[in-house]
mmCIF file of C-alpha atoms in Angstrom:
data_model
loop_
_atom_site.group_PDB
_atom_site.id
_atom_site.type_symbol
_atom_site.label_atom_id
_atom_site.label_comp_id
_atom_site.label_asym_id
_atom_site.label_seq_id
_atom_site.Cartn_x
_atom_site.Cartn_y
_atom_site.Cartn_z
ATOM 1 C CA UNK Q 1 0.000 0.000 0.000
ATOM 2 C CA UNK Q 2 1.390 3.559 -0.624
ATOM 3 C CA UNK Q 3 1.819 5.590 2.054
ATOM 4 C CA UNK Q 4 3.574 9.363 2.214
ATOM 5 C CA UNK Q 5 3.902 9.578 6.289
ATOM 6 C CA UNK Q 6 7.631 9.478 6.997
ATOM 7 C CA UNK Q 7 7.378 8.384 10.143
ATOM 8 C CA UNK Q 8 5.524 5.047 9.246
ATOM 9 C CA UNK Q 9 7.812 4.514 6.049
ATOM 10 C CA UNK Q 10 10.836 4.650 8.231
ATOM 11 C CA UNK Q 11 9.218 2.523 10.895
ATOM 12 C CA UNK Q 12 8.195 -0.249 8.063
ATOM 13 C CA UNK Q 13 11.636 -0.255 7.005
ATOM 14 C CA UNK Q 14 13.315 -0.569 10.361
ATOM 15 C CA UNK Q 15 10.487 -3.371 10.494
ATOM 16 C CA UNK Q 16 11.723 -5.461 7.550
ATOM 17 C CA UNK Q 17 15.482 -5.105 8.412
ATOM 18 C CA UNK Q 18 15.186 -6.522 11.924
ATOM 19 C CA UNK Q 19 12.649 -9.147 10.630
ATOM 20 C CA UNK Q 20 15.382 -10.379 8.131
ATOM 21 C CA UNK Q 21 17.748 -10.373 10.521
ATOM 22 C CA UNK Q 22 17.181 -11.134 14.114
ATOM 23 C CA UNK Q 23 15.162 -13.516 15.672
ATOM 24 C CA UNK Q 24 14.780 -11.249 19.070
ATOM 25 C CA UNK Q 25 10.878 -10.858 20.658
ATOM 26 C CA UNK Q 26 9.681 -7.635 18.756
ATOM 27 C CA UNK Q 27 6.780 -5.426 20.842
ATOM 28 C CA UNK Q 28 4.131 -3.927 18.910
ATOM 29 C CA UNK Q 29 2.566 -1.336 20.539
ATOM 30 C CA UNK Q 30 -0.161 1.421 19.612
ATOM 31 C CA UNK Q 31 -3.900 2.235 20.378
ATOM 32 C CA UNK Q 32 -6.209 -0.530 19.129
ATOM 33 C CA UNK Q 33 -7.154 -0.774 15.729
ATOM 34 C CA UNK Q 34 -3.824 0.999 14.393
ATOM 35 C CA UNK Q 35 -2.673 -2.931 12.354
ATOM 36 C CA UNK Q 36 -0.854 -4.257 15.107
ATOM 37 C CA UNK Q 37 -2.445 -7.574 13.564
ATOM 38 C CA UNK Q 38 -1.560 -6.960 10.041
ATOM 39 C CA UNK Q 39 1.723 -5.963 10.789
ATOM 40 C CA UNK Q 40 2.646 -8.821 12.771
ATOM 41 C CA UNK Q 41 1.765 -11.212 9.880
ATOM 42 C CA UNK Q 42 3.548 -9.218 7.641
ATOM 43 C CA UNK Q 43 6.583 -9.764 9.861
ATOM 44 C CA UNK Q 44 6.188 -13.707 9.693
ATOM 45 C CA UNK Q 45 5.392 -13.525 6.035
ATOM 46 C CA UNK Q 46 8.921 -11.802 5.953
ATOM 47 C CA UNK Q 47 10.527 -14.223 8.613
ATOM 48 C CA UNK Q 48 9.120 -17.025 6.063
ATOM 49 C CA UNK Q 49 10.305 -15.694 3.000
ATOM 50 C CA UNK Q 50 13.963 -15.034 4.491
ATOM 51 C CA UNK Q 51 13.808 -18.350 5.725
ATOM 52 C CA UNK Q 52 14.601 -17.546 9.748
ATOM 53 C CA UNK Q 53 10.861 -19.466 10.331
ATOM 54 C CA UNK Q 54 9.435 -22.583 9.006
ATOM 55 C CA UNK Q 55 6.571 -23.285 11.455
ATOM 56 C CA UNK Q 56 3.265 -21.779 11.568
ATOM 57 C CA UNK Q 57 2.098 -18.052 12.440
ATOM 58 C CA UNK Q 58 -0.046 -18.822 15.939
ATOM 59 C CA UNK Q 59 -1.978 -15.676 17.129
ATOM 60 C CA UNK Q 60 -3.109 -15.279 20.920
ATOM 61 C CA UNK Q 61 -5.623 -12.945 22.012
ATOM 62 C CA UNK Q 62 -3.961 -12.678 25.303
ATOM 63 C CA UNK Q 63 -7.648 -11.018 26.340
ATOM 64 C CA UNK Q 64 -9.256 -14.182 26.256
ATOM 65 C CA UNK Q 65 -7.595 -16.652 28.701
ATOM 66 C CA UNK Q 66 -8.893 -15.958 31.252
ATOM 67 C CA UNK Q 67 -9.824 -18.467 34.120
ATOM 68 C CA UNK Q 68 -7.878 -21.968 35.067
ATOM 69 C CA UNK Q 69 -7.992 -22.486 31.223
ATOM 70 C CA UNK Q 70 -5.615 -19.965 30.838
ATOM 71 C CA UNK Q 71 -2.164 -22.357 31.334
ATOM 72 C CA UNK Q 72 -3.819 -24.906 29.565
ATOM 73 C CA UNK Q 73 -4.705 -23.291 26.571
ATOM 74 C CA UNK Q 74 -0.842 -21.824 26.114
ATOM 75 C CA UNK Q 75 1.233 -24.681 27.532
ATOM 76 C CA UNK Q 76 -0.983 -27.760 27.409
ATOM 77 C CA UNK Q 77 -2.165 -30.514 29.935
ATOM 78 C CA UNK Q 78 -1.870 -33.793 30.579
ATOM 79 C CA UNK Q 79 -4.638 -36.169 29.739
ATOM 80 C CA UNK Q 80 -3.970 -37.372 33.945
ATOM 81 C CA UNK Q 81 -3.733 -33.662 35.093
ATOM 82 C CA UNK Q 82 -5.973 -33.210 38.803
ATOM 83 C CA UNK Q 83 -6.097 -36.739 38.965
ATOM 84 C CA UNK Q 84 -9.146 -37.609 36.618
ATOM 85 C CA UNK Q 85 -9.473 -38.258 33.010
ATOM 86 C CA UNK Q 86 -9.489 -35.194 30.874
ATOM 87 C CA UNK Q 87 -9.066 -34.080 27.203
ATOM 88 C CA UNK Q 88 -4.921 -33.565 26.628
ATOM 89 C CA UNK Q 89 -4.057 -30.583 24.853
ATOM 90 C CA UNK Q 90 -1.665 -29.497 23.177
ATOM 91 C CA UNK Q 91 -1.432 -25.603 23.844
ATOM 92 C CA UNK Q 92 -0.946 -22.860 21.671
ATOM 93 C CA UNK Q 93 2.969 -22.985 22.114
ATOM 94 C CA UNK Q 94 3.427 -26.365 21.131
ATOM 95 C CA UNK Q 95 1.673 -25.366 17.478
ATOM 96 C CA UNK Q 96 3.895 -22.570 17.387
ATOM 97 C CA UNK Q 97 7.248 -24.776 17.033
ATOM 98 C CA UNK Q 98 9.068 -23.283 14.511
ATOM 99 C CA UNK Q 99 7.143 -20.612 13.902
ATOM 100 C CA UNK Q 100 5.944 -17.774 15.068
ATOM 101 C CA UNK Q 101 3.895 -17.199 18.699
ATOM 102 C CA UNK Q 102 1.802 -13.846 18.248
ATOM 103 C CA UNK Q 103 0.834 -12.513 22.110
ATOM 104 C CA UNK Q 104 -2.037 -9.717 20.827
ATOM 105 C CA UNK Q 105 -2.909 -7.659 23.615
ATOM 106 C CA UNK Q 106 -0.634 -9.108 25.833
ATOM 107 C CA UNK Q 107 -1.352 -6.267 28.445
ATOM 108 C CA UNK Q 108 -4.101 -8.696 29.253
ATOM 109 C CA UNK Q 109 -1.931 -11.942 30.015
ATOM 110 C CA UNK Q 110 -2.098 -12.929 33.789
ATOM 111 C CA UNK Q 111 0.429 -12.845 36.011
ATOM 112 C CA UNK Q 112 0.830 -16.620 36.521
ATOM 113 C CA UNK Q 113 1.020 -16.848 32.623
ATOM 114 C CA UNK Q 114 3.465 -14.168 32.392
ATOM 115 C CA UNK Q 115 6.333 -15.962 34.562
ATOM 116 C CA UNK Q 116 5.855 -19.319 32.720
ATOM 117 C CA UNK Q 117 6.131 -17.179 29.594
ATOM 118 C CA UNK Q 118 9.049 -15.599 30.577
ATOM 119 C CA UNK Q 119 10.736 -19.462 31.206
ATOM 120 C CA UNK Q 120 9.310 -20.469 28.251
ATOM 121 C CA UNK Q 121 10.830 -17.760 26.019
ATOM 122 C CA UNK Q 122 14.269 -17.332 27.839
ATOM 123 C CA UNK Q 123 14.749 -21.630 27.953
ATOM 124 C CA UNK Q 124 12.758 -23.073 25.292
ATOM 125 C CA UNK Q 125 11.260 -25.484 27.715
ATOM 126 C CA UNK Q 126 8.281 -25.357 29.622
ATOM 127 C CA UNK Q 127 5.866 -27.841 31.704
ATOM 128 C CA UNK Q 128 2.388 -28.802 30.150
ATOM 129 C CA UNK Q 129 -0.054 -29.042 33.046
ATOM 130 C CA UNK Q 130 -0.073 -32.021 35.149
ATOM 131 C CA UNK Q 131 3.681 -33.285 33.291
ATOM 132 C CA UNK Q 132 6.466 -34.450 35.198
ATOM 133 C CA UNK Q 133 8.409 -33.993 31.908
ATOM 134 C CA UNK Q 134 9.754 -30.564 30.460
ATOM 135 C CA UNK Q 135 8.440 -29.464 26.786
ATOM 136 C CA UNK Q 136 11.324 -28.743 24.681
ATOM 137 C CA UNK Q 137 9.736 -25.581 21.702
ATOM 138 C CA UNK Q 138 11.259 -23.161 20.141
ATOM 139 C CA UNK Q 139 9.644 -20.044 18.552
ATOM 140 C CA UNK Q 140 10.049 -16.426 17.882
ATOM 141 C CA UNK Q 141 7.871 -14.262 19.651
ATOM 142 C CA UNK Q 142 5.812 -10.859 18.392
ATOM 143 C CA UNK Q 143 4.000 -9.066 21.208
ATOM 144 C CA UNK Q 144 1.142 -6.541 20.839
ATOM 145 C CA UNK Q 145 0.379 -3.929 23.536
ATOM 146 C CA UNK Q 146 -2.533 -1.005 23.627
ATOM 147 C CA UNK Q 147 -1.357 0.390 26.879
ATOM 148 C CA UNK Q 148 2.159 1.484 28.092
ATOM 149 C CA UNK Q 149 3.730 -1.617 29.610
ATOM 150 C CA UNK Q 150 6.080 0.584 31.754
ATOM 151 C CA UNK Q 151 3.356 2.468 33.594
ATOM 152 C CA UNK Q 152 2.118 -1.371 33.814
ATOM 153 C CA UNK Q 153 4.933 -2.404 35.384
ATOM 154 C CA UNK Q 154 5.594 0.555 37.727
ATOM 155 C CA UNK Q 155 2.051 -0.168 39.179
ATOM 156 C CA UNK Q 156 2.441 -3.761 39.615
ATOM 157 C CA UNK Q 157 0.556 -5.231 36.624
ATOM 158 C CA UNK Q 158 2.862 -6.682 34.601
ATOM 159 C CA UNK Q 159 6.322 -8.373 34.834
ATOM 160 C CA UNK Q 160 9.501 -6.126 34.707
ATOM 161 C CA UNK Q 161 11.643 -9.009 33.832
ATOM 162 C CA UNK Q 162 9.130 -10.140 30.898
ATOM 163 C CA UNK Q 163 9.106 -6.474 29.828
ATOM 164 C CA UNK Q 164 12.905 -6.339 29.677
ATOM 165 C CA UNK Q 165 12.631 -9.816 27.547
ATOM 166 C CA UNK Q 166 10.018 -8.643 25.053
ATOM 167 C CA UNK Q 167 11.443 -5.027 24.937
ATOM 168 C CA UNK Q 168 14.548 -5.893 22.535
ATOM 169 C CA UNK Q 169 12.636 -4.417 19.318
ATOM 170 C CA UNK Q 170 9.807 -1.901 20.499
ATOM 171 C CA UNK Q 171 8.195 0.015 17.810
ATOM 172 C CA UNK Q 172 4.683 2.212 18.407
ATOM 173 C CA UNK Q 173 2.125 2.459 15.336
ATOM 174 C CA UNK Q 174 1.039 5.817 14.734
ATOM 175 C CA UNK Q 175 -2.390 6.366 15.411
ATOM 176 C CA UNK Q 176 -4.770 7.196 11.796
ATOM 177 C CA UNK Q 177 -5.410 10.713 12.609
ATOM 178 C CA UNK Q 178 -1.323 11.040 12.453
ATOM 179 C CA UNK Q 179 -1.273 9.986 9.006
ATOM 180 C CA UNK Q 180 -3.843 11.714 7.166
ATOM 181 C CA UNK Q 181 -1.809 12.283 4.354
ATOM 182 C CA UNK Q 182 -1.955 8.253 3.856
ATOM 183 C CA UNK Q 183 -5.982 8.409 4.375
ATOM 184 C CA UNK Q 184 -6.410 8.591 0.280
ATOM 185 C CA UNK Q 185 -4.382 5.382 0.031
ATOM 186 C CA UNK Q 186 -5.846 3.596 2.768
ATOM 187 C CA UNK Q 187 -9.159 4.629 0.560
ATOM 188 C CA UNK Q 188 -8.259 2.813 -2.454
ATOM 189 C CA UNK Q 189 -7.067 -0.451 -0.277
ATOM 190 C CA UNK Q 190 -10.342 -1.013 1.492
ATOM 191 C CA UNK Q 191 -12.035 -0.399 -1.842
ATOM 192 C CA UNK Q 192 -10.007 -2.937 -3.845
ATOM 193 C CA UNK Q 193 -10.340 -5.310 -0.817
ATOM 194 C CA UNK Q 194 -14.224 -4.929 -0.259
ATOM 195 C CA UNK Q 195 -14.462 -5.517 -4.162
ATOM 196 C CA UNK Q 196 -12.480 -8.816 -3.680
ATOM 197 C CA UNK Q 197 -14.553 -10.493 -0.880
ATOM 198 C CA UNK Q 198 -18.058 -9.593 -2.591
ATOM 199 C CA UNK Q 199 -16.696 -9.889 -6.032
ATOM 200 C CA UNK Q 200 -18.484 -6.701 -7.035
ATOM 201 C CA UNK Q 201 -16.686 -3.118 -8.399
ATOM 202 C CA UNK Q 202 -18.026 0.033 -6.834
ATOM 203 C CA UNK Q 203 -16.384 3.579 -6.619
ATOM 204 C CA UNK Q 204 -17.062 7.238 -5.401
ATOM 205 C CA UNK Q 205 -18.888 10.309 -7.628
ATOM 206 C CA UNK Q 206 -16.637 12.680 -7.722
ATOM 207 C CA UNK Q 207 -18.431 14.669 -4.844
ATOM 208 C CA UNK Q 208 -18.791 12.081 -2.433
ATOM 209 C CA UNK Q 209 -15.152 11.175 -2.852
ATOM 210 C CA UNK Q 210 -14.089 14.752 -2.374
ATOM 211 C CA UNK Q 211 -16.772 15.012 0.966
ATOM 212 C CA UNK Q 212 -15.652 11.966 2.326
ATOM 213 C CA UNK Q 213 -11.879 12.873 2.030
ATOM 214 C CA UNK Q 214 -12.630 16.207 3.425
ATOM 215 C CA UNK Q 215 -14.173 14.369 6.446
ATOM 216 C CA UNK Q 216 -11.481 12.017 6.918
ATOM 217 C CA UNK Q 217 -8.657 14.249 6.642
ATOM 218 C CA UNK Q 218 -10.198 17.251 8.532
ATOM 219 C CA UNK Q 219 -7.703 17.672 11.898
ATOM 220 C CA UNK Q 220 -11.076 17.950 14.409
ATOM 221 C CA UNK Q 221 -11.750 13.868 12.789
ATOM 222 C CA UNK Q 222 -10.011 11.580 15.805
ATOM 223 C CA UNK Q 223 -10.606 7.990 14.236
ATOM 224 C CA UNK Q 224 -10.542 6.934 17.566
ATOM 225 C CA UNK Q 225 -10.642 3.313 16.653
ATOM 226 C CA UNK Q 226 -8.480 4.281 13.960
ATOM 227 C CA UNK Q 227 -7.995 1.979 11.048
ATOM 228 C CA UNK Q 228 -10.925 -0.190 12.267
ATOM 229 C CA UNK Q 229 -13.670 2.872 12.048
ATOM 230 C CA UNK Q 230 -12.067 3.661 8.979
ATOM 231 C CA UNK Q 231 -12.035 0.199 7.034
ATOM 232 C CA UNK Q 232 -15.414 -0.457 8.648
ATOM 233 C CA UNK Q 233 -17.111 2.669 7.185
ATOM 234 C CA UNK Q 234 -15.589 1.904 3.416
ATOM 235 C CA UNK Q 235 -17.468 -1.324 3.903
ATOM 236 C CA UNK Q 236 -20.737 0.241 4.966
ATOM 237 C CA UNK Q 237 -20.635 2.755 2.072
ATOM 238 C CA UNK Q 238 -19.580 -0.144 -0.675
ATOM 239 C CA UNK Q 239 -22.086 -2.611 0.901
ATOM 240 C CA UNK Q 240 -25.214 0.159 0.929
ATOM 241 C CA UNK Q 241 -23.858 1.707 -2.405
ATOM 242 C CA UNK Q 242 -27.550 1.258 -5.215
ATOM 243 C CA UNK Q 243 -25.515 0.402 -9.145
ATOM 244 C CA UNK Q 244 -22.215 0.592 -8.003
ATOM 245 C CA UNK Q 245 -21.917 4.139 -6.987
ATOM 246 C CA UNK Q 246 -21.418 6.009 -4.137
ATOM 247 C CA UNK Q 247 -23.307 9.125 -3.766
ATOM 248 C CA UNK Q 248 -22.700 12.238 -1.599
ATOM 249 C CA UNK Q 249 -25.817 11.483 0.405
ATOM 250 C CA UNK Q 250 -24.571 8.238 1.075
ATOM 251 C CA UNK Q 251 -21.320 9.754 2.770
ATOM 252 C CA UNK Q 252 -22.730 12.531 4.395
ATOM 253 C CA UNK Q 253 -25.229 9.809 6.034
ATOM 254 C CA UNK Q 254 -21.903 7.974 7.116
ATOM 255 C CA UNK Q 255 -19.932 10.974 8.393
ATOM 256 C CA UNK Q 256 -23.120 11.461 10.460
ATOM 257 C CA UNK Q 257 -23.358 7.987 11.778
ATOM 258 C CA UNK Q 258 -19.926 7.959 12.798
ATOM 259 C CA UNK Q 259 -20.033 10.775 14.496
ATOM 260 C CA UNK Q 260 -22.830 9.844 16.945
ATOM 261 C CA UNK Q 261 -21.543 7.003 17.628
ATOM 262 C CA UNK Q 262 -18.175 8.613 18.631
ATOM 263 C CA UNK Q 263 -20.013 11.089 20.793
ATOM 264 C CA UNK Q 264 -22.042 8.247 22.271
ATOM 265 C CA UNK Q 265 -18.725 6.559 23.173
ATOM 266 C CA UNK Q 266 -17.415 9.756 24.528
ATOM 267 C CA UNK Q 267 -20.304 10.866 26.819
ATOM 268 C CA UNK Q 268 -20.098 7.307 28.693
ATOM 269 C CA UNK Q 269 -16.493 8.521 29.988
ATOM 270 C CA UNK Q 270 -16.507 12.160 30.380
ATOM 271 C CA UNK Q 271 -16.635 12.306 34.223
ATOM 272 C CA UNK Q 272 -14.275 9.537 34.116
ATOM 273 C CA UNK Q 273 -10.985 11.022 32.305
ATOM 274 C CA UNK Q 274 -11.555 14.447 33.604
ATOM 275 C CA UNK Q 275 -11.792 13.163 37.339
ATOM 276 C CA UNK Q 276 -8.815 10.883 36.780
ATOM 277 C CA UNK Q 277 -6.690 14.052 36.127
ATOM 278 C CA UNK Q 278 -8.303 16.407 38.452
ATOM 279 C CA UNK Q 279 -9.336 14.218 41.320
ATOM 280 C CA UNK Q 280 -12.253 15.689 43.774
ATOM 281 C CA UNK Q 281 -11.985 19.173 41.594
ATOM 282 C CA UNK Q 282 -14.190 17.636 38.687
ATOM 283 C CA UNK Q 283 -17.225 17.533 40.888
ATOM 284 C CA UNK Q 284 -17.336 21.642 40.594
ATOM 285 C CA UNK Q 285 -17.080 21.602 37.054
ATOM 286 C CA UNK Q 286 -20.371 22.066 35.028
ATOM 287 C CA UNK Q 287 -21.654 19.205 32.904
ATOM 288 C CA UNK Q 288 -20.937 21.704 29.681
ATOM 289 C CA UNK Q 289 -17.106 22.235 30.629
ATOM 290 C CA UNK Q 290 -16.907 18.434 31.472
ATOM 291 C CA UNK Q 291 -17.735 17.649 27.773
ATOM 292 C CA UNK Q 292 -15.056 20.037 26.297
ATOM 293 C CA UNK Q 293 -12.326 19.309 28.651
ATOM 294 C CA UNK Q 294 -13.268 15.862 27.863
ATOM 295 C CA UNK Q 295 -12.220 16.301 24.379
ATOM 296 C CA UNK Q 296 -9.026 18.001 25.487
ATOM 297 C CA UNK Q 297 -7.723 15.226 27.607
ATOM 298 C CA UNK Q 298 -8.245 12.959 24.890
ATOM 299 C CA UNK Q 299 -6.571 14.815 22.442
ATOM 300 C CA UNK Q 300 -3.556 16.219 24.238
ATOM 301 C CA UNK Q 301 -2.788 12.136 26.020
ATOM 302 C CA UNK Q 302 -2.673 10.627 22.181
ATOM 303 C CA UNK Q 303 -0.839 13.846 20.132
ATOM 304 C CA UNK Q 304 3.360 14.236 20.809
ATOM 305 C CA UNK Q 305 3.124 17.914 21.808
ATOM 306 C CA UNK Q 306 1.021 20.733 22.858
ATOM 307 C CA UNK Q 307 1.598 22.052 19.908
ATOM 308 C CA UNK Q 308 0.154 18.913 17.784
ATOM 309 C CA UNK Q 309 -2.854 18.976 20.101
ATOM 310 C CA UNK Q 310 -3.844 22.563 19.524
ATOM 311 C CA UNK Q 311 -3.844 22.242 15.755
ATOM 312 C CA UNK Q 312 -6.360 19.167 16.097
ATOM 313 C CA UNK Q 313 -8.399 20.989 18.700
ATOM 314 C CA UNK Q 314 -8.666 24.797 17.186
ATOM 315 C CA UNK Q 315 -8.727 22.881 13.308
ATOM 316 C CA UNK Q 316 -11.755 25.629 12.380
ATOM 317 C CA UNK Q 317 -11.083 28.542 14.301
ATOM 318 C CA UNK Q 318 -7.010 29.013 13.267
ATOM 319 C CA UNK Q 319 -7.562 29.014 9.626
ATOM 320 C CA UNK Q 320 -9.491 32.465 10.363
ATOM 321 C CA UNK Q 321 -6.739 33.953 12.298
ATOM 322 C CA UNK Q 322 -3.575 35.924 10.967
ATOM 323 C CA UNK Q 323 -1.311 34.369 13.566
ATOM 324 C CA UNK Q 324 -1.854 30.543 14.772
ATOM 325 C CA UNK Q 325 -0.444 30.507 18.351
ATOM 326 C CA UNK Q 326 -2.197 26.869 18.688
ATOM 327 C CA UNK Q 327 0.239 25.853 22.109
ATOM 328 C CA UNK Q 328 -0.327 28.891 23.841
ATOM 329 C CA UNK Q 329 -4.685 29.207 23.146
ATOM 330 C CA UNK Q 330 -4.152 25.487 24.350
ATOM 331 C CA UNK Q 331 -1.667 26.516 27.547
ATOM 332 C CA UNK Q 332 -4.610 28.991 28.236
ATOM 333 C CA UNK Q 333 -7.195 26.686 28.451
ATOM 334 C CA UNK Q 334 -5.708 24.315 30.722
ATOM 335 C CA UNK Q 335 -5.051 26.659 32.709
ATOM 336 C CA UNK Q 336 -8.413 27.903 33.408
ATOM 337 C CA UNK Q 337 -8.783 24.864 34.891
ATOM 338 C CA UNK Q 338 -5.472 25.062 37.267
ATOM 339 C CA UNK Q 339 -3.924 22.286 34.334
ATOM 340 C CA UNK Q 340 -0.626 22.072 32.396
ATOM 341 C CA UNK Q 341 0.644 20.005 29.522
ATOM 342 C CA UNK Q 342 2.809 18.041 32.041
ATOM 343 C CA UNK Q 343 -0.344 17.506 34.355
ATOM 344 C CA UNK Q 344 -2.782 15.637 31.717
ATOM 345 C CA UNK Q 345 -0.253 13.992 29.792
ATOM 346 C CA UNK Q 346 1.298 12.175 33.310
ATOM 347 C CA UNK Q 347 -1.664 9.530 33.293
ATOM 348 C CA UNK Q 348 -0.871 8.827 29.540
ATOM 349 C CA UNK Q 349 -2.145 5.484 28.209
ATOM 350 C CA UNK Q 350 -0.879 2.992 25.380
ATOM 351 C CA UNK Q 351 1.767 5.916 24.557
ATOM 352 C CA UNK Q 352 5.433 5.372 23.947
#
């Protein structure tokens, strides 16, 4: 896929040269829905291709073991294990020899699962449940991540010595609303792919295309499930789309959709984030201000810099002005509520 955003092009190409040539854990992170998936097959498709792999890809959504199940879906169990006949397993590592073990939101793995990980990775050996006998398995390991494993680790919640194992290749995924100027590109792809899974062509008019790009582009558009809104919204409008064409009233219907559901999403946390960075304060804050400040907190925890966050947040208002101050309007704000940049950004989540 083309893409203009340096950033990402030098990240992808850091990617493939590591890929190629090390067989080290490699740490995905980035808010959900930036590719974290796509990216990590594209890295065993690499590994594959270079010859470094010749197992299978296994992905883990470390979300979902949960429970006592949890050790046996990873590292198996004994047919014998708690003393009664059972089903034996295999577990998720054991398919993995070879190949490639993909931990997806491993911010989610338990603690328990984490140390026998960490023995796992560091050994290549490992007990299945209920074995007297040590699993020998060896696999290269790609680890996804949505929050900031460090702040996980100062608090308790995850492993410092699995962090310091995985943490040999860390890369972060820029969020969608970072790489607008790929948006166009990304537009084509999720065309082209729609057309291939319901085998039927469909485009833009000319002014829906240049609405909807308008819309997706514009800096005051968060994507804040980033490529996932975006990819599901081409499908909506190709799905929906009467003779193959996409009409302006079609997108405009879309941009509207998406944005209630984003301000439903919002609404259901704004006490939440402001309180977590004020404390006791927010509770003499009026509903109205809670909203904005909302909004602000958002934007300023998932931008680099204040000024970033005041382009995306004033993205109407400076185009009207002579000079665009952006930081210091921002600085302002915040401090009408006794805030600085230092202040909000402290609790940062899934950044690097």
């Amino acid at each position: 896929m083309e893409t203009r955003n340096p950033q990402y092009n030098a990240l992808i190409d850091r990617i493939e040269l590591i890929a190629s040539n090390s067989d080290e854990p490699i740490l995905l992170l980035g808010e959900s829905g930036t590719g974290k998936t796509q990216l990590a097959e594209r890295i065993y498709t690499l590994k594959l291709d270079r010859r470094r792999v010749k197992g299978r890809l296994v992905h883990v959504n470390c979300a979902t073991l949960n429970g006592p199940d949890a050790l046996a879906t990873l590292f198996g169990q004994r047919r014998s294990y708690l003393g009664q006949a059972g089903t034996e397993r295999t577990g998720l590592l054991r398919e993995a020899d070879g190949g490639v073990l993909f931990l997806d939101e491993i911010d989610e793995l338990g603690w328990n699962e984490q140390s026998v990980l960490l023995h796992a990775i560091e050994t290549g050996r490992f007990y299945p449940l209920g074995s007297d006998h040590e699993i020998t398995c060896r696999f290269q390991i790609i680890a996804g991540a949505n929050r900031d494993l460090h702040t996980l680790a100062a608090a308790g919640q995850f492993r410092p010595d699995l962090l310091a194992r995985l943490n040999m290749w860390r890369f972060t995924l820029p969020a969608l609303r970072s790489r607008r100027e790929d948006i166009e590109a990304n537009l084509k792809f999720e065309l082209s792919r729609s057309e291939r899974a319901l085998g039927t062509q469909v485009g833009f008019n000319a002014d829906a295309h240049e609405a909807y790009l308008k819309f997706a582009t514009n800096p005051a558009t968060q994507w804040p499930g980033n490529f996932r809104d975006f990819s599901g919204s081409i499908k909506r409008l190709y799905t929906l789309a009467p003779r193959g064409r996409i009409t302006r009233t079609m997108v405009e219907e879309e941009v509207a959709n998406l944005r209630s559901s984003w301000a439903a999403a919002t609404s259901d946390t704004d006490f939440t984030s402001v309180h977590h960075v004020l404390g006791d304060a927010a509770l003499d804050i009026d509903p109205f201000d809670i909203v904005q400040l909302t909004r602000v907190i958002h934007t300023c925890q998932n931008t680099p810099n204040l000024s970033a966050a005041g382009r995306e947040l004033f993205a109407m208002s400076r185009q009207k002005r002579k000079t665009q101050n952006d930081a210091d309007r921002l600085r302002k704000y915040l401090q009408k509520f006794g805030l600085d940049w230092e202040t909000v950004t402290s609790s940062r989540g899934g950044q690097d």
